[in-house]
Coordinates of N, CA, C and O in Angstrom, one line a residue:
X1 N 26.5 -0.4 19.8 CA 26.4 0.1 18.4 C 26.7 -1.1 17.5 O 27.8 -1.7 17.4
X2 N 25.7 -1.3 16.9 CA 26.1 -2.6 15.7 C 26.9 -2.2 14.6 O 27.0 -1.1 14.1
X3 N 27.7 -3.3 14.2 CA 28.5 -3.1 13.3 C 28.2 -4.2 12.3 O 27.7 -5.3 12.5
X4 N 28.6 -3.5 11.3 CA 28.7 -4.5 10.3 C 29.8 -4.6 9.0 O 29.9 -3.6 8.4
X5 N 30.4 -5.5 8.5 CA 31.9 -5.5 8.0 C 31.6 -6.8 6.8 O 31.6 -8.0 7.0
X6 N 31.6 -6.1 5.6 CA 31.4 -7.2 4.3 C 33.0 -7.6 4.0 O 33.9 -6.8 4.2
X7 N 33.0 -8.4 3.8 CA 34.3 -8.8 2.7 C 34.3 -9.5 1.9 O 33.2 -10.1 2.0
X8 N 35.1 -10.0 0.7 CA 34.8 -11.1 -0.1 C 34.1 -11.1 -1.6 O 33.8 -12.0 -2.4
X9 N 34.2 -9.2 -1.7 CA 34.3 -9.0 -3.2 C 35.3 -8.5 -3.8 O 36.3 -8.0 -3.3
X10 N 35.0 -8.6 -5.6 CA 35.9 -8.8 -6.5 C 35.5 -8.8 -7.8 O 34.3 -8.5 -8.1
X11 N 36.2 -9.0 -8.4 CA 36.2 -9.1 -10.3 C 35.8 -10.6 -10.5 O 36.4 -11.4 -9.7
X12 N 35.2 -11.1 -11.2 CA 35.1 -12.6 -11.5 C 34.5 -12.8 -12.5 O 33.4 -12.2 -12.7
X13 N 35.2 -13.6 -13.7 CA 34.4 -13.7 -14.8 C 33.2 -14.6 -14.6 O 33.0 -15.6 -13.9
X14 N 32.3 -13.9 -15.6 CA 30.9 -14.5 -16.0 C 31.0 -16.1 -15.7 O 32.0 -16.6 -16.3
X15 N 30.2 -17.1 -14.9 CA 30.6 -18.3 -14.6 C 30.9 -18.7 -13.4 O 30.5 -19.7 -12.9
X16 N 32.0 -17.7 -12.7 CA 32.4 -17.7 -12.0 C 31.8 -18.0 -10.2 O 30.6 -18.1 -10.0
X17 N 32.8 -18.0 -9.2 CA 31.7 -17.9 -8.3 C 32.4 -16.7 -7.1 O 33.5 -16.5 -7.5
X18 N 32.2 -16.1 -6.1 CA 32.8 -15.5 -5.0 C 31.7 -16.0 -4.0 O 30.5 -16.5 -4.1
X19 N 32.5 -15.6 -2.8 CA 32.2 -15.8 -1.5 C 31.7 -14.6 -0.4 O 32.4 -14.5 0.6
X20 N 31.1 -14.0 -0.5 CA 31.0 -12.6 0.8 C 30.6 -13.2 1.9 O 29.8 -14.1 2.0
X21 N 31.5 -12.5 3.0 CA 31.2 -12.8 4.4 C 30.7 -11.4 5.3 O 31.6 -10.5 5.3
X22 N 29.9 -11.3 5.8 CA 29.5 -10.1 6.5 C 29.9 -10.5 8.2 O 29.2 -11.4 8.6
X23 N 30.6 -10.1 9.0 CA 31.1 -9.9 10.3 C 30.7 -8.9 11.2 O 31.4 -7.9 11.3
X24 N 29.3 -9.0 12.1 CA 28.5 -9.0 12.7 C 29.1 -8.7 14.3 O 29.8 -9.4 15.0
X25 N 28.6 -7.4 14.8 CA 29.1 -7.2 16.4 C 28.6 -6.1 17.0 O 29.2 -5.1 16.7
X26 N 27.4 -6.0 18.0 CA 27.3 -5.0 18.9 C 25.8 -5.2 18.6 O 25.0 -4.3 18.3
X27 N 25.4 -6.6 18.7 CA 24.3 -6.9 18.7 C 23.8 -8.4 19.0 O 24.5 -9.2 18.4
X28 N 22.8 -8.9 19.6 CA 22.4 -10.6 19.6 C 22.3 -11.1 18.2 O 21.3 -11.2 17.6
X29 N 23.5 -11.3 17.8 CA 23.4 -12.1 16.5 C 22.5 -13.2 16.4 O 22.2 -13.4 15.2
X30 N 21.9 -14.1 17.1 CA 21.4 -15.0 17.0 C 20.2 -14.9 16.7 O 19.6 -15.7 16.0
X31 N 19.6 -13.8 17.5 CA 17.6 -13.2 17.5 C 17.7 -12.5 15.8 O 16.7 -12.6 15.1
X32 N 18.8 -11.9 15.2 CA 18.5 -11.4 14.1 C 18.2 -11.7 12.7 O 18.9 -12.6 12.2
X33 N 17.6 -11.4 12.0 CA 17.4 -11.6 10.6 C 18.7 -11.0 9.9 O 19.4 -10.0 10.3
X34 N 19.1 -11.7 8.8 CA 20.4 -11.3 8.1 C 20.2 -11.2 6.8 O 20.0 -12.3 6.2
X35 N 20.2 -10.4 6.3 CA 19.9 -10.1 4.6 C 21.3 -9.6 3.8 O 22.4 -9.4 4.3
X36 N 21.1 -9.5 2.6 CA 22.0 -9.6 1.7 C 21.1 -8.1 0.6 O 19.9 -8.2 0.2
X37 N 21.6 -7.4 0.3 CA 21.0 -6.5 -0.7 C 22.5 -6.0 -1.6 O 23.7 -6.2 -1.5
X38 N 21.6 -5.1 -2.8 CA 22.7 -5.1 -3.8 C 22.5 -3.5 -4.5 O 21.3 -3.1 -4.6
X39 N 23.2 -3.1 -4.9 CA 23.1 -1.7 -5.5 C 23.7 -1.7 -7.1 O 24.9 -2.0 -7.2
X40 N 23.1 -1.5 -7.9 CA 24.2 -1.3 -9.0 C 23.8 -0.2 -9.7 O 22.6 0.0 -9.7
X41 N 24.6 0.5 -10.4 CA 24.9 2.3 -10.2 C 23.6 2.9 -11.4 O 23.6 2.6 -12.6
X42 N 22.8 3.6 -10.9 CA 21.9 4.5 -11.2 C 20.6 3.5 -11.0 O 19.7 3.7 -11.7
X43 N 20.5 2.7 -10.2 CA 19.4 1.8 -10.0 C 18.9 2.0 -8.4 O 19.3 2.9 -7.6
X44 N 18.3 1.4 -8.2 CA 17.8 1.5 -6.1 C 18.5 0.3 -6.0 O 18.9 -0.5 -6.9
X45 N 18.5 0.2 -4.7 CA 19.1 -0.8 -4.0 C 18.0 -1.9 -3.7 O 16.8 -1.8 -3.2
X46 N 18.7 -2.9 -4.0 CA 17.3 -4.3 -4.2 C 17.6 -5.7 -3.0 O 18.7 -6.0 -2.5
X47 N 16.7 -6.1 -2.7 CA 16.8 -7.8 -2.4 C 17.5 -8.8 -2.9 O 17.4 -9.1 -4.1
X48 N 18.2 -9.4 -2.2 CA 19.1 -10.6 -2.7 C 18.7 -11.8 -1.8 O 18.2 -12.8 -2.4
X49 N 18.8 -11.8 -0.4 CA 18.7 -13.1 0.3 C 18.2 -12.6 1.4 O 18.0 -11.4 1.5
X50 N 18.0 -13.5 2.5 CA 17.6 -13.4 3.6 C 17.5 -14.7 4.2 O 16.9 -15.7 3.8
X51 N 18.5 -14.4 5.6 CA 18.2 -15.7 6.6 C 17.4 -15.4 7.7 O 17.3 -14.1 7.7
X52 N 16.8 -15.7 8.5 CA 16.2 -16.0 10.2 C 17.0 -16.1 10.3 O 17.9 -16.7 9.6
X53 N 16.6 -15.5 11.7 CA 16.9 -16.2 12.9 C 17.2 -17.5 13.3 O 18.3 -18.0 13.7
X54 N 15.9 -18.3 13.0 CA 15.7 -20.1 13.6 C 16.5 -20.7 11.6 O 16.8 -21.8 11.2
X55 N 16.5 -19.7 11.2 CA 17.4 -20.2 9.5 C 16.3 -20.9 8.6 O 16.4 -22.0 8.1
X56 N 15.6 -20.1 8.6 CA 14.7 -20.0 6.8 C 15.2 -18.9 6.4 O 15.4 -17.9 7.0
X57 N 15.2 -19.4 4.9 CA 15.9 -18.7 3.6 C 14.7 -18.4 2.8 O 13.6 -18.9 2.7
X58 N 15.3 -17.4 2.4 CA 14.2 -17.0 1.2 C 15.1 -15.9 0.2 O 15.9 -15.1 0.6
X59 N 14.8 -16.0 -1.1 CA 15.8 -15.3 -2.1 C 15.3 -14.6 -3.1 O 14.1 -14.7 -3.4
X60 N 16.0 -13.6 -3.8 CA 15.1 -12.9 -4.5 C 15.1 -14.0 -6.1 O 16.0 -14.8 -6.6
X61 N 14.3 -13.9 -6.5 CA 14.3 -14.7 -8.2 C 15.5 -14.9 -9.1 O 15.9 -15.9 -9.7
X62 N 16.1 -13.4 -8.9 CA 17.3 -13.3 -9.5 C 18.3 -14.2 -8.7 O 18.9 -14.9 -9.5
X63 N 18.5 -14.4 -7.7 CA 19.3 -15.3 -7.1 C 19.2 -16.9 -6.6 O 20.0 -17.6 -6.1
X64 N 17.8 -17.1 -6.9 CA 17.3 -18.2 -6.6 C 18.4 -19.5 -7.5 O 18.9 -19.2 -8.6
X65 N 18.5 -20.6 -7.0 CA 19.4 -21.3 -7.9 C 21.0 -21.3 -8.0 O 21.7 -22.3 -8.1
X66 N 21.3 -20.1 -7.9 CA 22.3 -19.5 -7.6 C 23.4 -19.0 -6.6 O 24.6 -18.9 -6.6
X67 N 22.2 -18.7 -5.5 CA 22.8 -18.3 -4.2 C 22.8 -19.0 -3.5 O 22.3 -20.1 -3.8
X68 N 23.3 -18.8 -1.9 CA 23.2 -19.3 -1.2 C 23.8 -18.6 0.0 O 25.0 -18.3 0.0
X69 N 22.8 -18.1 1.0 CA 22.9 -18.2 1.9 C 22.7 -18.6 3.4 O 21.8 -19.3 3.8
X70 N 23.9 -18.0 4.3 CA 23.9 -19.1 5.8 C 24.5 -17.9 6.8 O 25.2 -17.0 6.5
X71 N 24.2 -18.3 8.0 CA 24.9 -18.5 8.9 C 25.9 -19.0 9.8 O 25.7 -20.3 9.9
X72 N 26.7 -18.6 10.6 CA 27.3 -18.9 11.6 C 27.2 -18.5 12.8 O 28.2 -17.9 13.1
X73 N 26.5 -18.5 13.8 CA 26.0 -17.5 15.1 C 27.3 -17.9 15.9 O 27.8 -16.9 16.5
X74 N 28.0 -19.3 16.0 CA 29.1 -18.8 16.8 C 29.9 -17.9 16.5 O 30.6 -17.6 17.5
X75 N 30.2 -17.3 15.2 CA 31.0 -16.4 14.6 C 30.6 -15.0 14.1 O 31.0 -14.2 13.3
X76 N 29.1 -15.2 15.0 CA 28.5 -14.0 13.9 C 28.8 -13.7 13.2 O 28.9 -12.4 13.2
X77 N 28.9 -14.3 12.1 CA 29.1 -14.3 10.5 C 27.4 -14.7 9.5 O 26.7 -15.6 9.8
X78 N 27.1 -14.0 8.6 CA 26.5 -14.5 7.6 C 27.3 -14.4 6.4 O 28.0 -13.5 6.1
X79 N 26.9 -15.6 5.4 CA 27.6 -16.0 4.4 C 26.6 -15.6 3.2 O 25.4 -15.6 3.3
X80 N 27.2 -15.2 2.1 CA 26.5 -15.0 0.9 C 27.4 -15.7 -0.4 O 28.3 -15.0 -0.9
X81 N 27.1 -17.3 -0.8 CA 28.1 -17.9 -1.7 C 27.3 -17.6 -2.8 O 26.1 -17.8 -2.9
X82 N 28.0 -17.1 -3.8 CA 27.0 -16.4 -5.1 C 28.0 -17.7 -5.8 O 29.1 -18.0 -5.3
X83 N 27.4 -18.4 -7.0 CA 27.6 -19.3 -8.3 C 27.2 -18.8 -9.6 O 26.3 -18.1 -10.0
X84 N 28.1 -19.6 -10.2 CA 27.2 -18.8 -11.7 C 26.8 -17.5 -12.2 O 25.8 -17.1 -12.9
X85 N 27.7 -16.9 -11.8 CA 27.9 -15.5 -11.8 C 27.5 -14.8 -13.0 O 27.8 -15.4 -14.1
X86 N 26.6 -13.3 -13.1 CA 26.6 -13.3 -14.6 C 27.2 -11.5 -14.5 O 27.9 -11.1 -13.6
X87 N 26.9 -11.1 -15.3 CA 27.2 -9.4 -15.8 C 26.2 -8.9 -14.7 O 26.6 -8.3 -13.7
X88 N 25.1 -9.1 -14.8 CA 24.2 -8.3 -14.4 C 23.9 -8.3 -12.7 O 23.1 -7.7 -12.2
X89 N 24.9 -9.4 -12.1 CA 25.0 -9.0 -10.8 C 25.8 -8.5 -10.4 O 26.1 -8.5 -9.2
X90 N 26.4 -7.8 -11.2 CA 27.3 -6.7 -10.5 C 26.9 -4.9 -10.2 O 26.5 -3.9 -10.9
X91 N 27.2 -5.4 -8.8 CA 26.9 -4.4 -8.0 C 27.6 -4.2 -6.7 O 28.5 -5.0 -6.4
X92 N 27.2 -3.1 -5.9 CA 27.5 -3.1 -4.6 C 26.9 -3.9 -3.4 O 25.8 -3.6 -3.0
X93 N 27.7 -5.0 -2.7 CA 26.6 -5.5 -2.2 C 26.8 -5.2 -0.7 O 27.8 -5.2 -0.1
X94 N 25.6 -5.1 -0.1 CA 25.2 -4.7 1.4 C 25.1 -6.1 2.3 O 24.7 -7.1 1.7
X95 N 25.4 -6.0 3.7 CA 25.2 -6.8 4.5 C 24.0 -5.9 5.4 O 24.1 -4.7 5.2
X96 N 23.1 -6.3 6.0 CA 21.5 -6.1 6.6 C 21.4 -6.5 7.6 O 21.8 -7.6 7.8
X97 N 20.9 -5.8 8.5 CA 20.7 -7.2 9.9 C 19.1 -6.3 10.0 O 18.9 -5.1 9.8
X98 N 17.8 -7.6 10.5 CA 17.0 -7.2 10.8 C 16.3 -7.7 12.4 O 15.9 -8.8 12.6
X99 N 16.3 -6.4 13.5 CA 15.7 -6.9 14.6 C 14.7 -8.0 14.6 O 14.7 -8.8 15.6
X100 N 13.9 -8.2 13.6 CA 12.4 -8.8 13.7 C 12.8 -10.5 13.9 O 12.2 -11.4 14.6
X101 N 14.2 -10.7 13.0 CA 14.1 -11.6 13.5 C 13.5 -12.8 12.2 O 14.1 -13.8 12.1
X102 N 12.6 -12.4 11.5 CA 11.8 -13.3 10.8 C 12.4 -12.9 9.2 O 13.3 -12.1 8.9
X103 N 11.6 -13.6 8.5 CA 11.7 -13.2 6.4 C 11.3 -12.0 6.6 O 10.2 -11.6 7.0
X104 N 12.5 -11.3 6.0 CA 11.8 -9.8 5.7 C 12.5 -9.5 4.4 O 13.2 -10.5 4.1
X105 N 12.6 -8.7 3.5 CA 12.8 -8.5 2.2 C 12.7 -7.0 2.0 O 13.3 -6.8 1.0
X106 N 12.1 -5.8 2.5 CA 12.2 -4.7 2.4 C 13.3 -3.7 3.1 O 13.3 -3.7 4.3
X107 N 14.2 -2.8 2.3 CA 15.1 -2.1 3.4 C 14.7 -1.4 4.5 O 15.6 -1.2 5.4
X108 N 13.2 -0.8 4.7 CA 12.9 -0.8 6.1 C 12.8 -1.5 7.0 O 12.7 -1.0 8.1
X109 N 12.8 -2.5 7.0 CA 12.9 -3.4 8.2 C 14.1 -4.0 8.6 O 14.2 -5.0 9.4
X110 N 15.1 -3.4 7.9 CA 16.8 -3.8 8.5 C 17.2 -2.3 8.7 O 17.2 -1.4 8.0
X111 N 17.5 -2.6 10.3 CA 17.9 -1.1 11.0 C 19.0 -0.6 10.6 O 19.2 0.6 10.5
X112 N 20.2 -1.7 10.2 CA 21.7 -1.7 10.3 C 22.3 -2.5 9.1 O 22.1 -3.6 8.8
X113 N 23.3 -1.5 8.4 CA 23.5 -1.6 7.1 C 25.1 -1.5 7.3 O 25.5 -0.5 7.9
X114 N 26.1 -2.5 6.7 CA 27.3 -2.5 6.3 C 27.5 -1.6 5.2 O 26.6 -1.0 4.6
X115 N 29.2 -1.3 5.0 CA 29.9 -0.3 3.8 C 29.6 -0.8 2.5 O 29.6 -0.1 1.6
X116 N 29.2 -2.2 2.4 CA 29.1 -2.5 1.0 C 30.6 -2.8 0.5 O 31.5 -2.1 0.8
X117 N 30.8 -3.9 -0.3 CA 31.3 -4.6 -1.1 C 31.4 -4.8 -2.6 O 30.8 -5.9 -3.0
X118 N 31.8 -4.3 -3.3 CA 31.9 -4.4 -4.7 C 32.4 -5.5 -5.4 O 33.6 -5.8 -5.5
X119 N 31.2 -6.3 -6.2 CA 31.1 -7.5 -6.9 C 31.4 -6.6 -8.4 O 30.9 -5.5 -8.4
X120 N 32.2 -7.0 -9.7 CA 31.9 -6.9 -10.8 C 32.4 -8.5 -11.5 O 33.3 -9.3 -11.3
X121 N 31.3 -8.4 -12.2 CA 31.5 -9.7 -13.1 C 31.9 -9.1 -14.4 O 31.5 -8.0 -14.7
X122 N 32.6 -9.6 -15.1 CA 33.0 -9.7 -16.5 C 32.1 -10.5 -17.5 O 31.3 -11.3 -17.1
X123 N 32.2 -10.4 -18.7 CA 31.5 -10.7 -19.5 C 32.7 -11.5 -20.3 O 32.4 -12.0 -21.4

């Protein structure tokens, strides 16, 4: 059974930066794709980042510049370092794993979805 376990959100003013770490187990962390998605209240749940497997990135517009994410396969960990924080990324944010393996960007193609983590930025 895969699991998935966000931590690493918080309150931070506008500027600011946080760190989410998603902690990954009951699956080949290494064959997987790892995405990053975000919810913020009365909206759908959107694209943020995405790593491979072999570690190409790809990010949504909104985070482009800003984000950064990575992995760790010895720790099955993926990292999501958000900078420059504004109002409008606050939301709930999800940890993703996708079997395929490759860039994927759509919530069907990630089987397995974390509790979500709650980012709010200040203004």
């Amino acid at each position: 059974q895969v699991q998935l376990v966000e931590s690493g959100g918080g309150l931070v003013q506008a500027g600011g930066s946080l760190r989410l770490s998603c902690a990954a187990s009951g699956l080949t962390f290494s064959t997987y794709a790892m995405g990053w998605f975000r919810q913020a209240p009365g909206k759908e749940r959107e694209f943020v980042a995405v790593i491979s497997w072999n570690i190409y990135t790809y990010y949504a517009n909104s985070a482009k510049g800003r984000f950064i994410i990575s992995r760790e396969n010895a720790k099955n960990t993926v990292i999501l370092q958000m900078n420059s924080l504004k109002p409008e990324d606050t939301a709930v944010y999800y940890c993703a794993a996708s079997p395929r393996g490759a860039i994927a960007t759509s919530t069907s193609d990630f089987r397995s979805w974390g509790q979500g983590t709650q980012v709010t930025v200040s203004s």
